[in-house]
Short mmCIF file of C-alpha atoms in Angstrom, two decimals:
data_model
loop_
_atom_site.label_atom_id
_atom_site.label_comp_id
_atom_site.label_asym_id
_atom_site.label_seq_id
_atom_site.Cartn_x
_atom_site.Cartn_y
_atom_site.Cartn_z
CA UNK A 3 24.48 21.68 24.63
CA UNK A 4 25.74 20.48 28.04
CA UNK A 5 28.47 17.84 28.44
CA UNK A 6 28.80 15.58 31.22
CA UNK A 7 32.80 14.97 32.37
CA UNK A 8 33.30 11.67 34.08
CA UNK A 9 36.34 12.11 34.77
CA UNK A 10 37.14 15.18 36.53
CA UNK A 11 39.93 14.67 38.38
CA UNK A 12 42.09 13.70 35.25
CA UNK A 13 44.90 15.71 34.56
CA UNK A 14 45.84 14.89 31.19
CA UNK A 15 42.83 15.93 28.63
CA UNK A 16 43.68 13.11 26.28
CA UNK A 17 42.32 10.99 29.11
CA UNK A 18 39.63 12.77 29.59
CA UNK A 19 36.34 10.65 28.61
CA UNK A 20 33.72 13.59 28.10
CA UNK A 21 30.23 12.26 26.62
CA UNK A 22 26.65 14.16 26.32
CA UNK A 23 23.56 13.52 27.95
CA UNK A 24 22.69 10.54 26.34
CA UNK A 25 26.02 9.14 26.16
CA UNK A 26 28.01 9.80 22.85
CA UNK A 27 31.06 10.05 23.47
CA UNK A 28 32.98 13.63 22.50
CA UNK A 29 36.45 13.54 19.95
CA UNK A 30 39.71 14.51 21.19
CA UNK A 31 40.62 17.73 19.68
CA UNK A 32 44.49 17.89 18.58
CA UNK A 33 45.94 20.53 20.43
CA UNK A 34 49.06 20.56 19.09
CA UNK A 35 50.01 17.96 15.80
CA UNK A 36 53.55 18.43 16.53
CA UNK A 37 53.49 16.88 19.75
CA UNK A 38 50.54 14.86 18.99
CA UNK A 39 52.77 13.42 15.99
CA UNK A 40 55.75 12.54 18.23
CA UNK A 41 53.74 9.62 20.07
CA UNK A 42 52.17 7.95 16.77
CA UNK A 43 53.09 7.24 13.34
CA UNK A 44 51.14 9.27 10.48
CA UNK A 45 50.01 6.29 8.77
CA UNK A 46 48.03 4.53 11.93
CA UNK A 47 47.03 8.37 13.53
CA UNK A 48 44.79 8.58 9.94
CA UNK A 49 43.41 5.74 9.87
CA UNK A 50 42.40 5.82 13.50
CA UNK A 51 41.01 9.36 12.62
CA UNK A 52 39.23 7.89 9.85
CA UNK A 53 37.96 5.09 11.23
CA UNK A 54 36.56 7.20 14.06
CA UNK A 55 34.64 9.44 11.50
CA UNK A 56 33.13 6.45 9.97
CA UNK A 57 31.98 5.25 12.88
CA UNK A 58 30.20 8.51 13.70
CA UNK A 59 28.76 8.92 10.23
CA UNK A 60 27.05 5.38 10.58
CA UNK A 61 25.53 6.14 14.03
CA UNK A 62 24.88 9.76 12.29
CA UNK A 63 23.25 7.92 9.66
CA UNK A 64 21.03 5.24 12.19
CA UNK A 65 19.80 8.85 13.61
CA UNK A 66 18.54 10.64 10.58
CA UNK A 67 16.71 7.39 9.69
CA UNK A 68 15.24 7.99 13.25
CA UNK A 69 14.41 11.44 12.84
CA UNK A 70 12.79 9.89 9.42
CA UNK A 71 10.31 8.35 10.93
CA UNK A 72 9.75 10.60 13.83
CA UNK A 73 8.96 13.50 11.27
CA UNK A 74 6.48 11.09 9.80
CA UNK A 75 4.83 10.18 13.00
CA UNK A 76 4.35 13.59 14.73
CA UNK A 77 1.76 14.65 11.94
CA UNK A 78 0.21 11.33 11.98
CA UNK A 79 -0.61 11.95 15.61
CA UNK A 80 -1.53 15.39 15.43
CA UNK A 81 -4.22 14.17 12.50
CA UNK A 82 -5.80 11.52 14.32
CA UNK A 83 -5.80 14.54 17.02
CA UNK A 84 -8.35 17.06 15.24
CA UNK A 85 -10.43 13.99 14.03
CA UNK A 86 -10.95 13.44 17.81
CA UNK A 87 -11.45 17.40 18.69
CA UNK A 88 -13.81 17.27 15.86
CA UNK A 89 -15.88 14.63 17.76
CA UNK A 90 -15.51 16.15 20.58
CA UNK A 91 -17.02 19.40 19.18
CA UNK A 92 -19.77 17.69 17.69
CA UNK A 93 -20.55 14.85 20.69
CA UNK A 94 -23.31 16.79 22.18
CA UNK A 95 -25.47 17.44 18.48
CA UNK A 96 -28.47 15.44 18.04
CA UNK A 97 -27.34 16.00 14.24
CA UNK A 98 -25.19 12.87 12.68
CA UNK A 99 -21.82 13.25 10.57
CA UNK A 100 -22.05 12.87 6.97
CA UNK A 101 -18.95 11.64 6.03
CA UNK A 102 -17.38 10.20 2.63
CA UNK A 103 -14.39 7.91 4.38
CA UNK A 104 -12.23 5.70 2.23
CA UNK A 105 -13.09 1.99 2.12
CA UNK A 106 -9.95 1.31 -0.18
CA UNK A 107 -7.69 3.15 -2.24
CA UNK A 108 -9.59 4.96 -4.60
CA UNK A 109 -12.61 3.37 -2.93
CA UNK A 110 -15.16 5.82 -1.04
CA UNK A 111 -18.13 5.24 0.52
CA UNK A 112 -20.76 7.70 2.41
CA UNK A 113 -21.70 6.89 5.78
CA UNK A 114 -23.89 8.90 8.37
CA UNK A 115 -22.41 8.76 11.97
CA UNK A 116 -24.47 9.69 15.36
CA UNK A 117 -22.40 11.64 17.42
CA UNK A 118 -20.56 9.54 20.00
CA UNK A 119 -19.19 9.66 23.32
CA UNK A 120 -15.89 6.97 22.76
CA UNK A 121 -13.67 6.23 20.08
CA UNK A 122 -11.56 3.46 19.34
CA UNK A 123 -7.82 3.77 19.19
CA UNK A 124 -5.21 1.33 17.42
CA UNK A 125 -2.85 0.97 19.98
CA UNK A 126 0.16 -1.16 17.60
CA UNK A 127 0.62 -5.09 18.35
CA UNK A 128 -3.22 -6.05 17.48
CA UNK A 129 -4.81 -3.92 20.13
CA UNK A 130 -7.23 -1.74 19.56
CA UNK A 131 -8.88 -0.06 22.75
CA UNK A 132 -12.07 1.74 23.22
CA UNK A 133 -11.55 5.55 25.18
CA UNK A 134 -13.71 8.35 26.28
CA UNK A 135 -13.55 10.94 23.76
CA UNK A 136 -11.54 13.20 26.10
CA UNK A 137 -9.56 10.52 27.13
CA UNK A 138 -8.70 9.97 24.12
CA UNK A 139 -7.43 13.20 23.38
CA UNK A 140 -5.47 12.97 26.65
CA UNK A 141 -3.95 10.07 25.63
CA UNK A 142 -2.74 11.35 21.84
CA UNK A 143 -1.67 14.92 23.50
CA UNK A 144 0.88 12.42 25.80
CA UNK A 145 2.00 10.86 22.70
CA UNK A 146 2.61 13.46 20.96
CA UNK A 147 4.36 15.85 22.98
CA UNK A 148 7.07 11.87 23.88
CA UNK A 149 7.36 12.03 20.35
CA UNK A 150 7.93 15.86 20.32
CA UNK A 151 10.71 15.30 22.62
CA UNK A 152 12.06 12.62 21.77
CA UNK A 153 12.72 14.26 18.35
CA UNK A 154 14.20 16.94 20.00
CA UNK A 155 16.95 14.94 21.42
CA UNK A 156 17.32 13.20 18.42
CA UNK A 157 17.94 16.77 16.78
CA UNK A 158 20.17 17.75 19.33
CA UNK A 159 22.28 14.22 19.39
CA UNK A 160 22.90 14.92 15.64
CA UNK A 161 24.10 18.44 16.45
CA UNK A 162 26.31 16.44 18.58
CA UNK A 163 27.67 13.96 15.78
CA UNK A 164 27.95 16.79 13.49
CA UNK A 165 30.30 18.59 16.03
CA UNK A 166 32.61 14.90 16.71
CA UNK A 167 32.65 14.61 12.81
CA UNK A 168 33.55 18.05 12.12
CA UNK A 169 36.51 18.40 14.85
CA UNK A 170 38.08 14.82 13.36
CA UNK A 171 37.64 15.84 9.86
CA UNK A 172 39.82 19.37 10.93
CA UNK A 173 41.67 16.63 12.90
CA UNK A 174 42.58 14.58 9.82
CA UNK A 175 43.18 18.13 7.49
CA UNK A 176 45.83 19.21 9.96
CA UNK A 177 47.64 15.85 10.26
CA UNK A 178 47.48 15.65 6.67
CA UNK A 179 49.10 19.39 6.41
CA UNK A 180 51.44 18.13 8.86
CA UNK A 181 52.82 15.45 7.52
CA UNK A 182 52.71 17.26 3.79
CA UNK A 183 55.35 19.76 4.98
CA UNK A 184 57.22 17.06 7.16
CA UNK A 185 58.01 15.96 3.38
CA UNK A 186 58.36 18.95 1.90
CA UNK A 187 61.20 19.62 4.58
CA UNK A 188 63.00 16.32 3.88
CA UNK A 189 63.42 16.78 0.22
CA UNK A 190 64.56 20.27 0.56
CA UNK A 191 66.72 19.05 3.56
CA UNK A 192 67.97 16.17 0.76
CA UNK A 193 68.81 18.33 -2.00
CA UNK A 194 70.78 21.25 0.15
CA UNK A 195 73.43 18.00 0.96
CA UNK A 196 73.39 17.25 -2.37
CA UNK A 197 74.61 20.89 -3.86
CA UNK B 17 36.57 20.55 4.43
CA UNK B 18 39.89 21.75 1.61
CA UNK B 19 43.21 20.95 2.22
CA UNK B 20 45.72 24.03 2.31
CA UNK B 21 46.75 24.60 -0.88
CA UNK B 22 51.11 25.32 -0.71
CA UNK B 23 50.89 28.88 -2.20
CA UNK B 24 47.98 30.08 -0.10
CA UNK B 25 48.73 28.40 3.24
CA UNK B 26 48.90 30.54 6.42
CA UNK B 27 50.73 29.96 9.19
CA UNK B 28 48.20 29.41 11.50
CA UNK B 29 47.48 27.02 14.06
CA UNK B 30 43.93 25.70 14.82
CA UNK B 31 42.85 26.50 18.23
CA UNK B 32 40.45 24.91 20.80
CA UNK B 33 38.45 28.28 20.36
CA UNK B 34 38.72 27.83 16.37
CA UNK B 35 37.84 24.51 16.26
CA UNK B 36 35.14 25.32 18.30
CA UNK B 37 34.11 28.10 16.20
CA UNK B 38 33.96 25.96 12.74
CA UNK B 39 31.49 23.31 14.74
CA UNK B 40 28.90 25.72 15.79
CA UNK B 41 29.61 27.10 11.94
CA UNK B 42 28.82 23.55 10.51
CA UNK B 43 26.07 22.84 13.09
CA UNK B 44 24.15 25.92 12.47
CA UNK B 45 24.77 25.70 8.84
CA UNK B 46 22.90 21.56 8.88
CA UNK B 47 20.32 23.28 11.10
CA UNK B 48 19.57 26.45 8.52
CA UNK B 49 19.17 23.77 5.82
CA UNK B 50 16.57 21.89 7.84
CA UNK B 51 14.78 24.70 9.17
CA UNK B 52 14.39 25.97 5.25
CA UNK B 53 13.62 22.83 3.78
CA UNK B 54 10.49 23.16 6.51
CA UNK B 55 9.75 26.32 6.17
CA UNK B 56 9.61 25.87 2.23
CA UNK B 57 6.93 23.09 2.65
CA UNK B 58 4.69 25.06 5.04
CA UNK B 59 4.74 28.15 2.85
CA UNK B 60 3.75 25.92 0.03
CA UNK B 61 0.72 25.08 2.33
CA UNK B 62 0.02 28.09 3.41
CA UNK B 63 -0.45 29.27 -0.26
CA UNK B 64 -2.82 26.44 -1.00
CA UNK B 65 -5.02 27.42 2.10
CA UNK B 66 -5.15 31.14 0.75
CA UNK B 67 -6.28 29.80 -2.78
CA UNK B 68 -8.87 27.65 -1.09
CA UNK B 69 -10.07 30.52 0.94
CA UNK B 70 -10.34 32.62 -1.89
CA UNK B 71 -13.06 29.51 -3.98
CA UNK B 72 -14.60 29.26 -0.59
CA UNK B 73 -15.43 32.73 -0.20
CA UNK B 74 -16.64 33.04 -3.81
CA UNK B 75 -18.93 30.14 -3.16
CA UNK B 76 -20.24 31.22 0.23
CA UNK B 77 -21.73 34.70 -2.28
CA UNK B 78 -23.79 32.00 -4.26
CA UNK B 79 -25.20 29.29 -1.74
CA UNK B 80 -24.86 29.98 2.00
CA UNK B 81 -26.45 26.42 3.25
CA UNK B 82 -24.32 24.77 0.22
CA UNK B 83 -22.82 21.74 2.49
CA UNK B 84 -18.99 20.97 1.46
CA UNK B 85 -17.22 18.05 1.95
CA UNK B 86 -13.93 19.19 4.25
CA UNK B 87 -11.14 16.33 4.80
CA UNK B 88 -10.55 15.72 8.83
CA UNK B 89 -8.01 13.54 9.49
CA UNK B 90 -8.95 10.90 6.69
CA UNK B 91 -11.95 10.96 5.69
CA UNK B 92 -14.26 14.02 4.47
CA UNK B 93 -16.55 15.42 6.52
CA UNK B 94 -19.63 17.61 5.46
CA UNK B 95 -20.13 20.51 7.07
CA UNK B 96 -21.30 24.05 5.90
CA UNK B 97 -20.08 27.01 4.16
CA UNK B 98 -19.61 28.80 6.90
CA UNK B 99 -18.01 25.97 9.00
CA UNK B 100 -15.44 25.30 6.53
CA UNK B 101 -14.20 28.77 6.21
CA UNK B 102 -13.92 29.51 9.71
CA UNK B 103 -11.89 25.99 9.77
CA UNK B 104 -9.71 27.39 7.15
CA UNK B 105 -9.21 30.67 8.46
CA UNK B 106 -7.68 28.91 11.86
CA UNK B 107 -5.82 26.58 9.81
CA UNK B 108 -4.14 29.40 7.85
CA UNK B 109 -3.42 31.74 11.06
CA UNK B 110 -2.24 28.58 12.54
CA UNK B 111 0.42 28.16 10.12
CA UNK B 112 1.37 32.19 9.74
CA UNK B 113 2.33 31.85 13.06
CA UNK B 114 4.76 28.74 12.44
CA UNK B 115 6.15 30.61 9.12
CA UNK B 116 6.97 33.76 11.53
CA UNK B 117 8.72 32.02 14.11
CA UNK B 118 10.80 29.71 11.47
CA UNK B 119 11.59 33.05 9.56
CA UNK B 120 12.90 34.40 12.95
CA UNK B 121 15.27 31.11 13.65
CA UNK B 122 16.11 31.76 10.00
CA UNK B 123 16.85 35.39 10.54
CA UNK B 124 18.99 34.72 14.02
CA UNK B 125 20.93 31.66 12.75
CA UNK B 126 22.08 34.07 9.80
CA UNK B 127 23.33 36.73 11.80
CA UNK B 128 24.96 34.26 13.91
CA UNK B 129 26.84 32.38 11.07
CA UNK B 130 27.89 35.77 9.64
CA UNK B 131 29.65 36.34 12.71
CA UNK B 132 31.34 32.96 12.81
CA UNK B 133 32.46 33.38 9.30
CA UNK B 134 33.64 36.75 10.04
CA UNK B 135 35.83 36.00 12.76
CA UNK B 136 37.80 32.35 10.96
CA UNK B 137 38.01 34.12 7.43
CA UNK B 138 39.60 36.44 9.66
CA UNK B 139 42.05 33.93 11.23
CA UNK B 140 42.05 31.35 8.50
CA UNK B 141 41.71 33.82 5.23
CA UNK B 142 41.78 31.08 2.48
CA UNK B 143 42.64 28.48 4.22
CA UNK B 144 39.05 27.97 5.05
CA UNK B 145 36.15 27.49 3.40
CA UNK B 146 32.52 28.03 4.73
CA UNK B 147 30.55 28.45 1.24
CA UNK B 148 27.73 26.15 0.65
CA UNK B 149 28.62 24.32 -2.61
#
């Protein structure tokens, strides 16, 4: 996956605003918790840590629903696809199509159709356009291999996510560790002044 | 993610390298789920095309001009014997191919996650954990 740096020229990596292609932005990785620690207090580091994870796990969550219904459109086109290669196969026969085609659910009725030259495609927002038969199969190819694509940056953006939530969730587990044996030193620090 | 556990925790720190390591690890692990889940469905599919090659075939032995009714798209279409096997037949090859190329992705993103988890149990020993629950 490539990463875009916008600012170069910065010589401090915290400051460093790295995003990918399509502009989410990449986690800072905790180099070092010790000196990470020293500039922040352990109560408002976490919650910043876990507020930051939330935030990617919504947009995470806005993506999935996108891949959703990308997953369900791809084979819708790719149906209405063969229905027009089918026509286009049969658009110089003299012979008609029987076909049983559903009038309602559960509803069939049989129809004969002469072979045809244009079909009509629903084009969303009321429209419905007549097309050449190989136009028309022009036209669904394009839309299927935008939706193709755009699925696979939707994919890939996820990757992405995945990587942001992963590095702040190792983020938060080290802090955590951190500040676990930060106690554990203080008691045993307490009780050796006490003996 | 599991906390270190006192009795079992290793001194090591997490490095840009490691950190990098356990996101390709969890990346590749979302994308092996997704790929199988996919792969699952399409084998199903692939099964039912091979069942209803085997009924068409059977049928073609007793009535070659028998018309069948073969769903395009929506509606059903009839068309012959003959046409609706050879339909089939693409269909099915169609789909072998997809199965072989998702088994390959399957096969690759194993042998890459095997090396990931070799390399932070390695590091991390218990510390880590990169089992599917």
């Amino acid at each position: 996956m490539s990463t875009r740096q916008l600012e170069k020229s910065s010589s401090d990596p915290a400051e460093e605003l790295v995003m990918n292609p399509r502009g989410i932005p990449k986690v800072q990785f905790v180099e070092n918790v010790d000196d990470f620690m020293s500039k922040a207090s352990f109560e408002a580091t976490l919650g910043k840590f876990q507020e930051t994870v939330a935030k990617y796990k919504f947009m995470e969550f806005n993506y999935m629903n996108r891949k959703k219904g990308l997953e369900t459109r791809i084979p819708e086109i790719k149906k209405t696809l063969t229905v027009v290669e089918f026509l286009i196969s049969m658009q110089d026969s003299d012979e008609s199509i029987e076909t049983t085609f559903e009038l309602n659910d559960t509803l069939w009725a049989a129809a004969k159709v002469k072979s045809t030259k244009t079909v009509y495609l629903w084009l969303g927002a009321n429209v419905m356009l007549e097309y050449e038969l190989q136009e028309a199969k022009e036209l669904l190819e394009t839309k299927l291999s935008t939706a193709q694509s755009t699925l696979d940056f939707v994919i890939e953006d996820l990757e992405f996510m995945r990587e942001q939530i992963t590095t702040m969730e190792v983020n938060i587990a080290r802090v955590y560790n951190w500040d676990v044996k930060r106690r554990r030193h203080s008691k045993t620090d307490q009780s050796e002044e006490k003996s | 993610m599991r906390m270190i556990n006192q009795d079992e925790e290793v001194e090591a720190e997490v490095t840009w390298e490691d950190q990098q390591n356990i996101n390709s690890f969890s990346k590749l692990n979302v994308k092996f789920s997704d790929i199988e889940e996919r792969y699952e469905k399409k084998r199903e599919e692939h099964e039912y095309l091979n069942d209803l090659l085997v009924d068409l075939e059977q049928q073609e032995l007793l009535d070659e001009c028998e018309l069948v009714r073969y769903k395009i798209g929506d509606a059903f279409i009839s068309i012959t014997l003959e046409d609706a096997v050879q339909r089939t037949k693409e269909e099915k090859e169609l789909l072998s191919e997809e199965l072989q190329k998702l088994k390959n992705e399957m096969d690759s993103l194993t042998t890459e996650m095997d090396k990931l988890k070799e390399s932070l149990y390695g590091k991390f020993g218990k510390a880590i954990n990169l089992e599917k629950d």
